[in-house]
PDB file of C-alpha atoms in Angstrom:
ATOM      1  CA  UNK H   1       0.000   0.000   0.000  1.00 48.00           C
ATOM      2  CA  UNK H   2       1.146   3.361  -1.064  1.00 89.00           C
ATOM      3  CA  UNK H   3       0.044   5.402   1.846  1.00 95.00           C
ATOM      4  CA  UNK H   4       2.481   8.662   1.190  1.00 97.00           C
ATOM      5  CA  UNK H   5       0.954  11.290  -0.871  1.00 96.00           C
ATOM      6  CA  UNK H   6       2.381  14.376  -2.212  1.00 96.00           C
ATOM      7  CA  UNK H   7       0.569  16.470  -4.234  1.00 96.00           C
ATOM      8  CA  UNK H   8      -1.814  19.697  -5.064  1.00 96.00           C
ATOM      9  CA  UNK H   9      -4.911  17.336  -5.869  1.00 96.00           C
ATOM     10  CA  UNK H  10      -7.684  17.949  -3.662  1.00 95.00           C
ATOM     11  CA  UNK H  11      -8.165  15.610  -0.333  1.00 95.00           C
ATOM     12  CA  UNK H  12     -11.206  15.926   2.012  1.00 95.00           C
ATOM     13  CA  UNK H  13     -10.240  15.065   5.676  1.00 95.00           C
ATOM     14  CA  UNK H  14     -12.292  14.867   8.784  1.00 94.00           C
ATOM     15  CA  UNK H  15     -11.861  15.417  12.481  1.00 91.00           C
ATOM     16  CA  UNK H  16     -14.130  15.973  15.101  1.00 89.00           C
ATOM     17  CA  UNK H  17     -13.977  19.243  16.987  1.00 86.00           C
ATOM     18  CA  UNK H  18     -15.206  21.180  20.097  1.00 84.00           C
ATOM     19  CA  UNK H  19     -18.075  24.119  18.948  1.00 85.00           C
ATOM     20  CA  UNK H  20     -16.679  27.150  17.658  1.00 82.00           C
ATOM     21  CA  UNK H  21     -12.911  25.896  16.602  1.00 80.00           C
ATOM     22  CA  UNK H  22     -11.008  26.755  14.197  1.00 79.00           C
ATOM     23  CA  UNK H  23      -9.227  24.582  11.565  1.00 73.00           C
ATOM     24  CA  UNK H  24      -6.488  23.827  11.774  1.00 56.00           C
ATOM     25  CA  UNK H  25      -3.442  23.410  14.175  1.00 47.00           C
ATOM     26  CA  UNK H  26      -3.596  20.168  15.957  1.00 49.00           C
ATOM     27  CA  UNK H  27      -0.726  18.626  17.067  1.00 47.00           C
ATOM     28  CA  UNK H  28      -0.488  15.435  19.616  1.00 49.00           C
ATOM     29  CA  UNK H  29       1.298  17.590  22.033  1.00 49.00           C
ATOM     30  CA  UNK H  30      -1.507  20.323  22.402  1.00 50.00           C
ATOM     31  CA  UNK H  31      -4.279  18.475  21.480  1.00 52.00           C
ATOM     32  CA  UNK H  32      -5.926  16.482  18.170  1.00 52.00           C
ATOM     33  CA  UNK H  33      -9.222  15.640  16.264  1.00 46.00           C
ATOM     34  CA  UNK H  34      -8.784  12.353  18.304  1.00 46.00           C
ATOM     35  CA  UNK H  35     -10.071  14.526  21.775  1.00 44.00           C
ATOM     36  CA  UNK H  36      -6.366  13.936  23.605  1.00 50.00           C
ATOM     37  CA  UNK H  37      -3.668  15.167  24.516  1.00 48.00           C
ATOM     38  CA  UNK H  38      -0.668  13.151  26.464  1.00 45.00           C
ATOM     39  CA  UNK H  39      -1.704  14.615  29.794  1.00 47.00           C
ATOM     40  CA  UNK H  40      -5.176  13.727  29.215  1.00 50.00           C
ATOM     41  CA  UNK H  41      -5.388  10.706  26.736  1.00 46.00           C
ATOM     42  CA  UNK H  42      -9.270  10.825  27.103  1.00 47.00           C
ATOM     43  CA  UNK H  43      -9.542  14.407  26.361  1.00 52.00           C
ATOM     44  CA  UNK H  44     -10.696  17.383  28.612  1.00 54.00           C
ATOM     45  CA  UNK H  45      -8.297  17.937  31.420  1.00 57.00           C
ATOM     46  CA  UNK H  46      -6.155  15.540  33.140  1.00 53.00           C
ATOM     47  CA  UNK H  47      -7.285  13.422  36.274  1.00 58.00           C
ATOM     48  CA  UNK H  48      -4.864  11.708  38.614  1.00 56.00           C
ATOM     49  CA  UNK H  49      -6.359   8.355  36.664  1.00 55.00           C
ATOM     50  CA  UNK H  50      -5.164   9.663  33.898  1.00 56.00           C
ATOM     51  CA  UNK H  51      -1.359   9.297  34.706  1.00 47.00           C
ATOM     52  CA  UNK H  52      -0.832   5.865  33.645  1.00 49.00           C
ATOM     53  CA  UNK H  53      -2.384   6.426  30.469  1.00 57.00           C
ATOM     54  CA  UNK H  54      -0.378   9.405  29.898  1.00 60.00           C
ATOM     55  CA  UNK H  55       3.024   7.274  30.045  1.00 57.00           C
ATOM     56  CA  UNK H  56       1.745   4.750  27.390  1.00 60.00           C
ATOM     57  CA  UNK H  57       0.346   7.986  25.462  1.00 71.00           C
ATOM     58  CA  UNK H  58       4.210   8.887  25.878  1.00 76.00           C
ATOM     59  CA  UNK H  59       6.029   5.468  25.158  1.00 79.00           C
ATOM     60  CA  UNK H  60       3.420   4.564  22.208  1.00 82.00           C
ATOM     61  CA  UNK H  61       3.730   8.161  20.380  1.00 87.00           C
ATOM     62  CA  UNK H  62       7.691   8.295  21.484  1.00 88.00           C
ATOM     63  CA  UNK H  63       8.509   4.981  19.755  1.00 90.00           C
ATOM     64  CA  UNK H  64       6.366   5.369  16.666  1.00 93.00           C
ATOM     65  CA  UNK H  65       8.388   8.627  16.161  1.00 94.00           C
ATOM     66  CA  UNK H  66      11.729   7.197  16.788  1.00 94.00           C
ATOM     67  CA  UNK H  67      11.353   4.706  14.397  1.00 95.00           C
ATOM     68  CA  UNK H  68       9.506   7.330  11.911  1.00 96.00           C
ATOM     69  CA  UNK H  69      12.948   9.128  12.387  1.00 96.00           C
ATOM     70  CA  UNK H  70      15.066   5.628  11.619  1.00 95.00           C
ATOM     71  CA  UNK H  71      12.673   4.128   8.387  1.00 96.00           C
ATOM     72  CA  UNK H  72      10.200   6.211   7.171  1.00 97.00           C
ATOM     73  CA  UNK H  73      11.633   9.947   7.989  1.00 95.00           C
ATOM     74  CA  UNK H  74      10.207  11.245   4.970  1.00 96.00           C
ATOM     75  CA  UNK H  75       6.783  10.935   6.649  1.00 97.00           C
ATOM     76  CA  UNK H  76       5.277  13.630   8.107  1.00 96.00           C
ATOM     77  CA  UNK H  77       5.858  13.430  12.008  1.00 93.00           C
ATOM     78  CA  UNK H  78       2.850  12.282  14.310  1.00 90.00           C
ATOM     79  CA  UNK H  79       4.078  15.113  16.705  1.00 86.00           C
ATOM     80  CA  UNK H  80       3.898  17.711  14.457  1.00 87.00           C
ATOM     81  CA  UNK H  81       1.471  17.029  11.727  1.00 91.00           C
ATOM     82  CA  UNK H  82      -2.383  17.753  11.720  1.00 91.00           C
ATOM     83  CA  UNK H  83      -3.828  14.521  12.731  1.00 91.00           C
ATOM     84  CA  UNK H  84      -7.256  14.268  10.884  1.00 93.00           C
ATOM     85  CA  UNK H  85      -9.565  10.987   9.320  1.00 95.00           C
ATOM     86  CA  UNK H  86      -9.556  10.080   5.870  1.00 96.00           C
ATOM     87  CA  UNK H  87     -12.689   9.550   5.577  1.00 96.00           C
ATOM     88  CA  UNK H  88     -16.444  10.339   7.435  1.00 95.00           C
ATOM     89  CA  UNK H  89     -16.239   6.430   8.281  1.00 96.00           C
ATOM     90  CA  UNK H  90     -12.923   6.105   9.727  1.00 96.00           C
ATOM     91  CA  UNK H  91     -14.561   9.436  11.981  1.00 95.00           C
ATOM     92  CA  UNK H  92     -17.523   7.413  12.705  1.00 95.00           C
ATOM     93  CA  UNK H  93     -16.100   3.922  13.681  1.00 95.00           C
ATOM     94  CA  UNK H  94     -13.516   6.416  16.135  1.00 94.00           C
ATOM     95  CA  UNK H  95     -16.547   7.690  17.713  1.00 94.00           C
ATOM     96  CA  UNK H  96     -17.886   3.964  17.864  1.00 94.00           C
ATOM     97  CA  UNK H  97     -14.874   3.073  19.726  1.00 92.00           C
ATOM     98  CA  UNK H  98     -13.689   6.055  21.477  1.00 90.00           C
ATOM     99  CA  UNK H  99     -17.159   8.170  22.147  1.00 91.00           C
ATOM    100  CA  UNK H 100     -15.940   9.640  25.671  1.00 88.00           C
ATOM    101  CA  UNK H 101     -12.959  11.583  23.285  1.00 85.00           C
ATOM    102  CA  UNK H 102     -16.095  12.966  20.973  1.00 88.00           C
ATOM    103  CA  UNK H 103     -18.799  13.632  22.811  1.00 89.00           C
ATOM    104  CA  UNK H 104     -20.029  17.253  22.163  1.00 89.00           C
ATOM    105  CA  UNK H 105     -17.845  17.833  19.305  1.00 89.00           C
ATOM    106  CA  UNK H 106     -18.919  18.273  16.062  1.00 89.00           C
ATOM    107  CA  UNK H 107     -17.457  16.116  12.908  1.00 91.00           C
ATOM    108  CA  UNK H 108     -16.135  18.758  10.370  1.00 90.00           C
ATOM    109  CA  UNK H 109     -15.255  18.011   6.984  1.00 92.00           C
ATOM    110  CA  UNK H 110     -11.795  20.231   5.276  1.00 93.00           C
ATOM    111  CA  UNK H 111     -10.401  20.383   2.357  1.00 94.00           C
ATOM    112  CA  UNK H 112      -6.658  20.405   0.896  1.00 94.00           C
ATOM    113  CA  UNK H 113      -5.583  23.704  -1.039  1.00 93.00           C
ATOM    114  CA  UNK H 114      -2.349  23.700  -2.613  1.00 95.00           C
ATOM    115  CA  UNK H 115       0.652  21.471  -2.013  1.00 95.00           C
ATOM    116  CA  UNK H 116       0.688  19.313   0.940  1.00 96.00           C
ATOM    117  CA  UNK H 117       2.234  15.910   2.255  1.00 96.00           C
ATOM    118  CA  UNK H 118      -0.341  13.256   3.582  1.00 97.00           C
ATOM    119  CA  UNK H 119       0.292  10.025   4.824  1.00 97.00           C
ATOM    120  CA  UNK H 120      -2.496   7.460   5.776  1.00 97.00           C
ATOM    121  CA  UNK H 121      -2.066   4.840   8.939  1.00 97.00           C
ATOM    122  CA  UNK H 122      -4.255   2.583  10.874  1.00 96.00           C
ATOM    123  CA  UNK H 123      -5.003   4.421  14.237  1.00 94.00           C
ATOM    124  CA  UNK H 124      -5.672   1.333  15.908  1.00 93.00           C
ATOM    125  CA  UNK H 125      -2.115   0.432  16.277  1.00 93.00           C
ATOM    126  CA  UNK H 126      -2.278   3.055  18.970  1.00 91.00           C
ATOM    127  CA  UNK H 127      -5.135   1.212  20.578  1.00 90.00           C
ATOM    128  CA  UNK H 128      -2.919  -2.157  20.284  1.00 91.00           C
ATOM    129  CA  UNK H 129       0.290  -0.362  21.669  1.00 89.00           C
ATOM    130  CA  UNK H 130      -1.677   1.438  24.845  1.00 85.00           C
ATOM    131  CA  UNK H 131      -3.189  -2.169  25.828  1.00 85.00           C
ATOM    132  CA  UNK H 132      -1.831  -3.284  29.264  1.00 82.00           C
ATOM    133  CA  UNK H 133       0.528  -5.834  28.234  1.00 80.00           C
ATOM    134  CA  UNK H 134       4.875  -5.975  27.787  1.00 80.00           C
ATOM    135  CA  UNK H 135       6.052  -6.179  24.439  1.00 83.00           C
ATOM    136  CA  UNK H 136       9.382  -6.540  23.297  1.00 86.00           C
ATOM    137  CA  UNK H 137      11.701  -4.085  21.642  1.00 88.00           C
ATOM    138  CA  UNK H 138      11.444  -5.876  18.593  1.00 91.00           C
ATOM    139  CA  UNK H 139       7.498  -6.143  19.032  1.00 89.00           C
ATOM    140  CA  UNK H 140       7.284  -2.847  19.090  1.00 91.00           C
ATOM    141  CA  UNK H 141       9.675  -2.127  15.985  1.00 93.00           C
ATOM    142  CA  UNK H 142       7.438  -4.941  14.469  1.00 94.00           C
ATOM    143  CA  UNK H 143       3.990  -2.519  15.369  1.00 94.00           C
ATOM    144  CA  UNK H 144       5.853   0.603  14.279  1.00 95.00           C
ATOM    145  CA  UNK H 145       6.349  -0.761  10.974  1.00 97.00           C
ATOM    146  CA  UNK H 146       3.370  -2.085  10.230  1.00 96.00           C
ATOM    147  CA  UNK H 147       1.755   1.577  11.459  1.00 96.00           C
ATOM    148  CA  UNK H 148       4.287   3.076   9.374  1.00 97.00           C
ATOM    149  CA  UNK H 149       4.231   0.905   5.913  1.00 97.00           C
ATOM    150  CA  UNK H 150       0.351   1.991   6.039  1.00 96.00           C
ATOM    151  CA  UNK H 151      -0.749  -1.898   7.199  1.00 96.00           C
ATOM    152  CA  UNK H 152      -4.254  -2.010   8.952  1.00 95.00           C
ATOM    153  CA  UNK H 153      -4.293  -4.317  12.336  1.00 93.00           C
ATOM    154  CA  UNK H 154      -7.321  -6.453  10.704  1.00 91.00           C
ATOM    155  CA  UNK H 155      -4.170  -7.453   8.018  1.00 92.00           C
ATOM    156  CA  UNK H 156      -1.894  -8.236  10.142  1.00 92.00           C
ATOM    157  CA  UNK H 157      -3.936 -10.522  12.657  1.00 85.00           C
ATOM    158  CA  UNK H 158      -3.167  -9.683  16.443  1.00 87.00           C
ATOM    159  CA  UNK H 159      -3.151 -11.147  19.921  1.00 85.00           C
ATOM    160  CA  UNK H 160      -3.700 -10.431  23.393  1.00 89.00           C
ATOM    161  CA  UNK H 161      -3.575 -12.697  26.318  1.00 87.00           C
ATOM    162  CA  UNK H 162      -3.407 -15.535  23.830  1.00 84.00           C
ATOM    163  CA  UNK H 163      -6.805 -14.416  21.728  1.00 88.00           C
ATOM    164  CA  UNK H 164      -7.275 -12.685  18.557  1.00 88.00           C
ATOM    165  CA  UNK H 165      -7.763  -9.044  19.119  1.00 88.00           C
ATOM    166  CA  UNK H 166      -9.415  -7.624  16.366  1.00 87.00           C
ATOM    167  CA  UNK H 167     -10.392  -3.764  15.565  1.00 90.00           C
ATOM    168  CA  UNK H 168     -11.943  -2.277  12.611  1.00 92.00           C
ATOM    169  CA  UNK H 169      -9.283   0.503  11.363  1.00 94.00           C
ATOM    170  CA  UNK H 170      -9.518   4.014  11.808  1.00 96.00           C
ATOM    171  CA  UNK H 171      -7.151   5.136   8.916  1.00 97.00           C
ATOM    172  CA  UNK H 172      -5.798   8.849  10.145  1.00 95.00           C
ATOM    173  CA  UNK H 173      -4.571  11.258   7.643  1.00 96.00           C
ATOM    174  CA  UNK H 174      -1.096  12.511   8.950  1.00 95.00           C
ATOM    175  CA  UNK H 175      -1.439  16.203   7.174  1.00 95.00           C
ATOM    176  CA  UNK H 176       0.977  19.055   6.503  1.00 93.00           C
ATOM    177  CA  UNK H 177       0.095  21.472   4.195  1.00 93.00           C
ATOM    178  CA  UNK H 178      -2.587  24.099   4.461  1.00 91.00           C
ATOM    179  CA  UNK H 179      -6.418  23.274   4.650  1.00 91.00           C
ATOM    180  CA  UNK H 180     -10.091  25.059   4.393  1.00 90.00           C
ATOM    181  CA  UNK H 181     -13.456  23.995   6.024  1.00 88.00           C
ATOM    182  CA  UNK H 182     -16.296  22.840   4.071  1.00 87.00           C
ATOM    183  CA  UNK H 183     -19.495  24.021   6.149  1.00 74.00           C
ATOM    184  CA  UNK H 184     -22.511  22.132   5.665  1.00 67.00           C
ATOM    185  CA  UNK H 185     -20.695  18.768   6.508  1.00 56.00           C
ATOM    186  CA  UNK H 186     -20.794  19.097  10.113  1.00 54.00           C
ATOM    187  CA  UNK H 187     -22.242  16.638  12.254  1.00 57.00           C
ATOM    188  CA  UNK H 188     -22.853  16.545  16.483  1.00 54.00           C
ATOM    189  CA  UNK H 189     -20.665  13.915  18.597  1.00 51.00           C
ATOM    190  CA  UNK H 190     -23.324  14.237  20.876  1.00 52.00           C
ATOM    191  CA  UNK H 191     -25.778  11.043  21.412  1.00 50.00           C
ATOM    192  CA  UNK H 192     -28.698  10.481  19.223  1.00 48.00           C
ATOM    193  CA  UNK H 193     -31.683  12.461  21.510  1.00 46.00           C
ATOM    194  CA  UNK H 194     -29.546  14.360  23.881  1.00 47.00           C
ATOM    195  CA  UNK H 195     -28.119  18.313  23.574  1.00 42.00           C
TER     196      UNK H 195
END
């Protein structure tokens, strides 16, 4: 899979953001789309719950870019790129499985203008990697490659605790370049009958 993309073509992206923001400027460090940050992986503001989480926020995100750096460091960094969905149903199934880090946020819809540099990864990987369990240093080269080379975890064929651990992927757009929001594509995180 060819999941590196520079061009001028036009791309629509999705994310899911609070009322009233502006596109764009996400970055993992301040915040994302995704509704986290690494002092509060679930979104909002951090909880004393929340510390563990935060250090395999840190270790996940701080190996996946130190092997970016090593293999694939023409990719645009996770810590520094826009972190958006490629599509309304990768936003939808992240909302399926994450809907504490959308709830009240709207899904907004952008588009590419002018050059840019995309590249397209399975977000689950990040789901795999912050499961409580002790991988190996060559595991976790293993998982940054296959995040990296643009493999999905339904490909690949994962366990944990000796079962199959299957997710449907949530392919993220990994975005630098500049981008515009198309209104009229919004839709509420909020639960069907409540706001």
């Amino acid at each position: 899979m060819d999941n590196l993309i520079k061009d001028t073509a036009t791309l629509e992206l999705f994310c899911w953001l609070e009322p009233g923001a502006e596109l764009p400027g996400w970055d993992i460090l301040k915040g994302s789309p995704f509704g986290a940050t690494l002092a509060a992986p679930e979104g909002g503001e951090p909880t004393p719950g929340d510390q563990l989480l935060s250090v395999q926020n840190y270790f996940a995100e701080y190996h996946l870019e130190y092997f970016r750096q090593r293999r694939y460091n023409h990719f645009p960094s996770r810590l520094h790129a826009m972190l958006q969905f490629a599509t309304r149903t990768d936003a939808m199934t992240f909302r399926f499985k994450h809907p504490q880090r959308v709830f009240g946020k709207n899904l907004v819809c952008a588009q590419t203008q002018g050059a840019y540099i995309c590249s397209f990864h399975d977000a689950s990987w990040l789901d795999y990697l912050r499961l409580p369990h002790s991988l190996s240093l060559s595991a976790l080269d293993e998982v940054a490659d296959y995040y990296w080379s643009g493999k999905t975890v339904e490909e690949v064929g994962l366990t944990f605790m000796n079962e199959p651990w299957q997710e449907p992927p949530v392919i993220e757009a990994l975005y630098q370049g500049t981008l515009k929001p198309v209104w009229g594509h919004q839709q509420s995180g909020w639960l069907p009958g409540f706001r």
